[in-house]
Amino acid sequence: MTVSKIPQHVAIIMDGNGRWAQQHGLPRIEGHRRGAEAVKRTLKAAQNNGVKNITLYAFSVENWNRPENEVNALMDLLEKFLQNQLPELIKRQIRLRVIGRYSELPEPIQDQLHKCEEATSEFTEYTLGLALNYGSRTEVVDAVKAIAQAAHAGVIDLNELDYEGFRAYLYTRDMPDPDLVIRTSGECRLSNFLLLQSAYAEIYLSTVLWPDFDETEFTKALTEYAARERRYGRTAEQLSS
Ligand code: IPE
Ligand code: IPE
Ligand code: MG
């Protein structure tokens, strides 16, 4: 694989924890617990393969609609995960960036996230984006509100605003757009994830359930990505000339 064919940014919709648990006769939360192990494997796989930016969809704005005990269990799991993984992030020099409506998360989680973001803020080579309480539509609404305020305050001139300017108001402003979006579990939808940022991303659908995701599956996605031709509206002939 040539270096230029390695995606700069891989975004993953980690799906299938519940079905994995069901298939193994276990409660759904056990699927989420195993899913956390898959996250650790994936972070290693990304670094092993030279992928500098990875964003993981961990909790959507719509996921609040799940049964309360599942939501609470997910939040507990997240808090423990952050506690355990901070030394690992520091060791691997990975910067953590949270994308989503931070302020609506439970306070202990917010504190933990702040701590992890601060402790890793100096790292510049690798970034882990964690999409928590994330939805593309709320992200766009938040951006539009902030832009309106900035325009009102005279900080920006709306006549000059282009997509690059707009992009600076998205949660993902300091990460490149994803080149590759992976969704596990065989579902074929984006579920409100990075809709604008994925405008030209390659999409890889894996039938593997998230708790079974590993480096082999990650490498398969990278290999397929390397074989894709990204045309950005041009013709294949234009690209080869
Ligand atoms: C993904 O697995 C984890 C979250 C959305 C938090 P699911 O819990 O959606 O698993 P399925 O889709 O029910 O199998
Ligand atoms: C998307 O998965 C959200 C996350 C992976 C965190 P869901 O399982 O919630 O998506 P839908 O409801 O099947 O579209
Ligand atoms: Mg699901």
CSV table of C-alpha atoms and ligand atoms in Angstrom, one decimal:
chain,number,residue,atom,x,y,z
A,1,MET,CA,0.0,0.0,0.0
A,2,THR,CA,1.5,3.4,-1.0
A,3,VAL,CA,1.6,6.0,1.7
A,4,SER,CA,-0.7,8.4,-0.1
A,5,LYS,CA,-3.4,5.6,-0.1
A,6,ILE,CA,-3.5,5.5,3.7
A,7,PRO,CA,-6.5,7.5,4.8
A,8,GLN,CA,-5.7,10.5,6.9
A,9,HIS,CA,-8.9,10.1,8.9
A,10,VAL,CA,-11.0,7.0,9.5
A,11,ALA,CA,-14.4,7.5,11.1
A,12,ILE,CA,-16.2,4.4,12.5
A,13,ILE,CA,-19.9,3.8,13.3
A,14,MET,CA,-19.4,1.1,15.9
A,15,ASP,CA,-22.6,-0.9,15.5
A,16,GLY,CA,-23.8,-4.4,16.5
A,17,ASN,CA,-23.1,-4.6,20.2
A,18,GLY,CA,-26.6,-5.5,21.1
A,19,ARG,CA,-26.9,-8.2,18.4
A,20,TRP,CA,-23.5,-9.6,19.4
A,21,ALA,CA,-24.8,-10.0,23.0
A,22,GLN,CA,-28.0,-11.5,21.8
A,23,GLN,CA,-26.2,-14.1,19.7
A,24,HIS,CA,-24.1,-15.0,22.7
A,25,GLY,CA,-27.1,-15.2,25.1
A,26,LEU,CA,-25.8,-12.3,27.1
A,27,PRO,CA,-27.3,-8.9,28.2
A,28,ARG,CA,-26.9,-6.0,25.8
A,29,ILE,CA,-24.4,-4.3,28.2
A,30,GLU,CA,-22.0,-7.2,27.9
A,31,GLY,CA,-22.0,-6.4,24.2
A,32,HIS,CA,-21.0,-2.8,25.0
A,33,ARG,CA,-18.3,-4.1,27.3
A,34,ARG,CA,-16.9,-6.2,24.6
A,35,GLY,CA,-17.3,-3.2,22.3
A,36,ALA,CA,-14.9,-1.3,24.5
A,37,GLU,CA,-12.3,-4.0,24.0
A,38,ALA,CA,-12.7,-3.6,20.2
A,39,VAL,CA,-12.1,0.2,20.6
A,40,LYS,CA,-8.7,-0.6,22.2
A,41,ARG,CA,-7.8,-3.0,19.4
A,42,THR,CA,-8.9,-0.5,16.8
A,43,LEU,CA,-6.7,2.3,18.3
A,44,LYS,CA,-3.7,0.0,18.1
A,45,ALA,CA,-4.6,-1.1,14.6
A,46,ALA,CA,-4.9,2.5,13.4
A,47,GLN,CA,-1.5,3.4,14.8
A,48,ASN,CA,0.1,0.3,13.4
A,49,ASN,CA,-1.2,1.2,9.9
A,50,GLY,CA,-0.2,4.9,10.1
A,51,VAL,CA,-3.8,6.3,10.4
A,52,LYS,CA,-3.3,9.6,12.2
A,53,ASN,CA,-7.0,10.5,12.9
A,54,ILE,CA,-9.7,8.2,14.0
A,55,THR,CA,-13.2,9.2,15.1
A,56,LEU,CA,-15.5,6.8,16.8
A,57,TYR,CA,-19.3,7.2,17.1
A,58,ALA,CA,-19.9,6.1,20.6
A,59,PHE,CA,-23.3,7.7,21.5
A,60,SER,CA,-25.7,9.6,19.3
A,61,VAL,CA,-28.2,12.3,20.2
A,62,GLU,CA,-30.8,9.7,19.4
A,63,ASN,CA,-29.4,7.1,21.7
A,64,TRP,CA,-30.9,8.9,24.7
A,65,ASN,CA,-34.2,7.2,23.5
A,66,ARG,CA,-32.9,3.8,24.6
A,67,PRO,CA,-34.1,2.2,27.9
A,68,GLU,CA,-32.8,4.2,30.9
A,69,ASN,CA,-30.8,1.2,32.3
A,70,GLU,CA,-28.9,0.8,29.0
A,71,VAL,CA,-28.1,4.6,28.8
A,72,ASN,CA,-26.9,4.5,32.4
A,73,ALA,CA,-24.8,1.4,31.8
A,74,LEU,CA,-23.3,3.0,28.7
A,75,MET,CA,-22.4,6.2,30.7
A,76,ASP,CA,-20.8,4.1,33.5
A,77,LEU,CA,-18.8,2.1,30.9
A,78,LEU,CA,-17.6,5.3,29.3
A,79,GLU,CA,-16.5,6.8,32.6
A,80,LYS,CA,-14.5,3.6,33.4
A,81,PHE,CA,-13.1,3.4,29.9
A,82,LEU,CA,-11.8,7.0,30.1
A,83,GLN,CA,-10.3,6.4,33.5
A,84,ASN,CA,-8.5,3.2,32.3
A,85,GLN,CA,-7.4,4.5,29.0
A,86,LEU,CA,-5.9,7.9,29.9
A,87,PRO,CA,-2.5,6.4,30.7
A,88,GLU,CA,-2.7,4.5,27.4
A,89,LEU,CA,-3.6,7.6,25.4
A,90,ILE,CA,-0.6,9.4,27.0
A,91,LYS,CA,1.7,6.5,26.3
A,92,ARG,CA,0.7,6.3,22.7
A,93,GLN,CA,0.7,10.2,22.4
A,94,ILE,CA,-2.9,10.4,21.2
A,95,ARG,CA,-4.9,13.6,21.6
A,96,LEU,CA,-8.5,13.1,22.6
A,97,ARG,CA,-11.1,15.4,21.1
A,98,VAL,CA,-14.8,15.1,22.0
A,99,ILE,CA,-17.3,16.0,19.3
A,100,GLY,CA,-21.0,16.4,20.3
A,101,ARG,CA,-23.1,18.4,22.8
A,102,TYR,CA,-20.7,18.2,25.7
A,103,SER,CA,-22.8,20.2,28.2
A,104,GLU,CA,-25.7,17.7,28.1
A,105,LEU,CA,-23.6,14.8,29.2
A,106,PRO,CA,-23.6,13.7,32.9
A,107,GLU,CA,-21.2,15.9,34.9
A,108,PRO,CA,-18.8,13.2,36.1
A,109,ILE,CA,-18.4,12.3,32.4
A,110,GLN,CA,-17.8,15.9,31.4
A,111,ASP,CA,-15.1,16.2,34.2
A,112,GLN,CA,-13.5,13.0,33.0
A,113,LEU,CA,-13.5,14.1,29.4
A,114,HIS,CA,-12.1,17.6,30.3
A,115,LYS,CA,-9.3,15.8,32.2
A,116,CYS,CA,-8.5,13.5,29.3
A,117,GLU,CA,-8.6,16.3,26.7
A,118,GLU,CA,-6.4,18.5,28.8
A,119,ALA,CA,-3.9,15.8,29.6
A,120,THR,CA,-3.5,14.9,25.9
A,121,SER,CA,-3.9,18.4,24.3
A,122,GLU,CA,-0.2,18.7,23.5
A,123,PHE,CA,0.0,15.7,21.2
A,124,THR,CA,-0.1,16.7,17.6
A,125,GLU,CA,0.5,13.5,15.6
A,126,TYR,CA,-2.5,11.3,16.5
A,127,THR,CA,-6.0,12.3,17.3
A,128,LEU,CA,-8.9,10.3,18.6
A,129,GLY,CA,-12.3,11.9,18.1
A,130,LEU,CA,-15.0,10.6,20.3
A,131,ALA,CA,-18.5,11.3,19.1
A,132,LEU,CA,-20.6,11.6,22.2
A,133,ASN,CA,-24.1,13.0,22.3
A,134,TYR,CA,-23.3,13.6,18.6
A,135,GLY,CA,-25.7,14.3,15.8
A,136,SER,CA,-24.9,16.0,12.5
A,137,ARG,CA,-28.1,18.0,12.5
A,138,THR,CA,-27.5,19.4,16.0
A,139,GLU,CA,-23.9,20.1,15.0
A,140,VAL,CA,-25.1,22.2,12.0
A,141,VAL,CA,-27.7,24.0,14.1
A,142,ASP,CA,-25.0,24.8,16.8
A,143,ALA,CA,-22.7,26.0,14.0
A,144,VAL,CA,-25.4,28.2,12.5
A,145,LYS,CA,-26.2,29.8,15.8
A,146,ALA,CA,-22.5,30.5,16.5
A,147,ILE,CA,-22.1,32.0,13.1
A,148,ALA,CA,-25.2,34.2,13.5
A,149,GLN,CA,-23.7,35.5,16.8
A,150,ALA,CA,-20.3,36.1,15.3
A,151,ALA,CA,-21.9,38.0,12.4
A,152,HIS,CA,-24.0,40.0,14.8
A,153,ALA,CA,-20.9,40.9,16.8
A,154,GLY,CA,-19.1,41.9,13.7
A,155,VAL,CA,-16.5,39.1,14.0
A,156,ILE,CA,-17.3,37.7,10.6
A,157,ASP,CA,-18.7,39.1,7.4
A,158,LEU,CA,-21.5,36.9,6.1
A,159,ASN,CA,-20.9,38.0,2.5
A,160,GLU,CA,-17.4,36.5,2.8
A,161,LEU,CA,-18.6,33.2,4.3
A,162,ASP,CA,-17.7,30.1,2.3
A,163,TYR,CA,-17.6,26.4,3.3
A,164,GLU,CA,-14.1,26.7,4.8
A,165,GLY,CA,-15.4,29.5,7.0
A,166,PHE,CA,-18.5,27.5,7.9
A,167,ARG,CA,-16.4,24.5,8.7
A,168,ALA,CA,-14.6,26.5,11.4
A,169,TYR,CA,-17.8,26.4,13.4
A,170,LEU,CA,-18.2,22.6,13.3
A,171,TYR,CA,-17.2,20.4,16.3
A,172,THR,CA,-14.7,18.8,13.9
A,173,ARG,CA,-13.0,22.1,13.0
A,174,ASP,CA,-9.5,20.9,14.0
A,175,MET,CA,-9.6,17.5,12.3
A,176,PRO,CA,-9.4,16.8,8.5
A,177,ASP,CA,-12.6,15.4,7.0
A,178,PRO,CA,-12.9,11.6,7.1
A,179,ASP,CA,-11.5,9.9,4.0
A,180,LEU,CA,-13.0,6.6,5.0
A,181,VAL,CA,-16.2,5.8,7.0
A,182,ILE,CA,-16.6,2.3,8.3
A,183,ARG,CA,-19.9,0.9,9.6
A,184,THR,CA,-20.0,-2.5,11.2
A,185,SER,CA,-22.9,-4.9,11.6
A,186,GLY,CA,-24.2,-4.8,8.1
A,187,GLU,CA,-26.4,-1.8,8.5
A,188,CYS,CA,-26.3,0.5,5.4
A,189,ARG,CA,-27.0,4.0,6.8
A,190,LEU,CA,-25.2,6.9,8.3
A,191,SER,CA,-27.5,7.5,11.3
A,192,ASN,CA,-26.8,11.2,11.6
A,193,PHE,CA,-23.0,10.8,11.7
A,194,LEU,CA,-20.6,13.4,10.1
A,195,LEU,CA,-23.0,14.0,7.2
A,196,LEU,CA,-21.3,17.1,5.9
A,197,GLN,CA,-17.8,16.0,6.7
A,198,SER,CA,-18.3,12.7,4.8
A,199,ALA,CA,-19.4,14.4,1.6
A,200,TYR,CA,-16.6,12.8,-0.3
A,201,ALA,CA,-15.6,10.0,2.1
A,202,GLU,CA,-15.4,6.4,0.9
A,203,ILE,CA,-17.8,4.1,2.7
A,204,TYR,CA,-16.9,0.6,3.8
A,205,LEU,CA,-19.7,-1.6,5.2
A,206,SER,CA,-18.6,-4.5,7.2
A,207,THR,CA,-20.9,-7.3,8.3
A,208,VAL,CA,-18.8,-8.0,11.4
A,209,LEU,CA,-20.5,-7.0,14.7
A,210,TRP,CA,-18.5,-4.3,16.5
A,211,PRO,CA,-17.3,-6.5,19.4
A,212,ASP,CA,-15.7,-8.8,16.9
A,213,PHE,CA,-13.9,-6.0,15.0
A,214,ASP,CA,-10.2,-6.4,14.9
A,215,GLU,CA,-7.0,-5.4,13.1
A,216,THR,CA,-7.7,-7.9,10.3
A,217,GLU,CA,-11.1,-6.3,9.6
A,218,PHE,CA,-9.5,-2.8,9.8
A,219,THR,CA,-6.8,-3.7,7.3
A,220,LYS,CA,-9.5,-5.1,5.0
A,221,ALA,CA,-11.2,-1.8,5.0
A,222,LEU,CA,-7.9,0.0,4.3
A,223,THR,CA,-7.1,-2.3,1.4
A,224,GLU,CA,-10.4,-1.7,-0.1
A,225,TYR,CA,-10.0,2.1,0.4
A,226,ALA,CA,-6.6,1.9,-1.4
A,227,ALA,CA,-8.3,0.4,-4.4
A,228,ARG,CA,-11.0,3.0,-4.7
A,229,GLU,CA,-10.8,5.9,-7.2
A,230,ARG,CA,-11.8,9.2,-5.6
A,231,ARG,CA,-12.9,11.4,-8.5
A,232,TYR,CA,-14.4,14.5,-6.8
A,233,GLY,CA,-16.7,15.1,-9.8
A,234,ARG,CA,-14.1,14.6,-12.4
A,235,THR,CA,-13.9,11.8,-15.0
A,236,ALA,CA,-11.6,8.8,-14.6
A,237,GLU,CA,-9.7,10.0,-17.8
A,238,GLN,CA,-9.0,13.3,-16.2
A,239,LEU,CA,-7.5,11.6,-13.2
A,240,SER,CA,-5.1,9.4,-15.2
A,241,SER,CA,-3.8,12.2,-17.5
B,1,IPE,C1,-23.7,0.2,19.0
B,1,IPE,O1,-24.3,-1.1,19.2
B,1,IPE,C2,-23.5,0.9,20.3
B,1,IPE,C3,-24.3,2.1,20.5
B,1,IPE,C4,-25.1,2.6,19.6
B,1,IPE,C5,-24.1,2.8,21.7
B,1,IPE,P1,-25.9,-1.2,19.3
B,1,IPE,O2,-26.2,-1.2,20.8
B,1,IPE,O3,-26.6,-0.2,18.4
B,1,IPE,O4,-26.1,-2.7,18.8
B,1,IPE,P2,-27.3,-3.2,17.9
B,1,IPE,O5,-27.5,-2.4,16.7
B,1,IPE,O6,-28.5,-3.2,18.9
B,1,IPE,O7,-26.9,-4.6,17.6
B,2,IPE,C1,-25.5,4.6,15.6
B,2,IPE,O1,-25.9,3.3,15.9
B,2,IPE,C2,-25.0,5.3,16.8
B,2,IPE,C3,-23.7,4.8,17.3
B,2,IPE,C4,-23.0,3.8,16.8
B,2,IPE,C5,-23.2,5.4,18.5
B,2,IPE,P1,-27.5,3.0,16.2
B,2,IPE,O2,-27.5,1.6,16.5
B,2,IPE,O3,-27.9,3.9,17.3
B,2,IPE,O4,-28.1,3.5,14.9
B,2,IPE,P2,-29.6,3.1,14.3
B,2,IPE,O5,-30.6,3.5,15.3
B,2,IPE,O6,-29.6,1.6,14.0
B,2,IPE,O7,-29.7,3.9,13.0
B,3,MG,MG,-27.3,-0.3,16.5
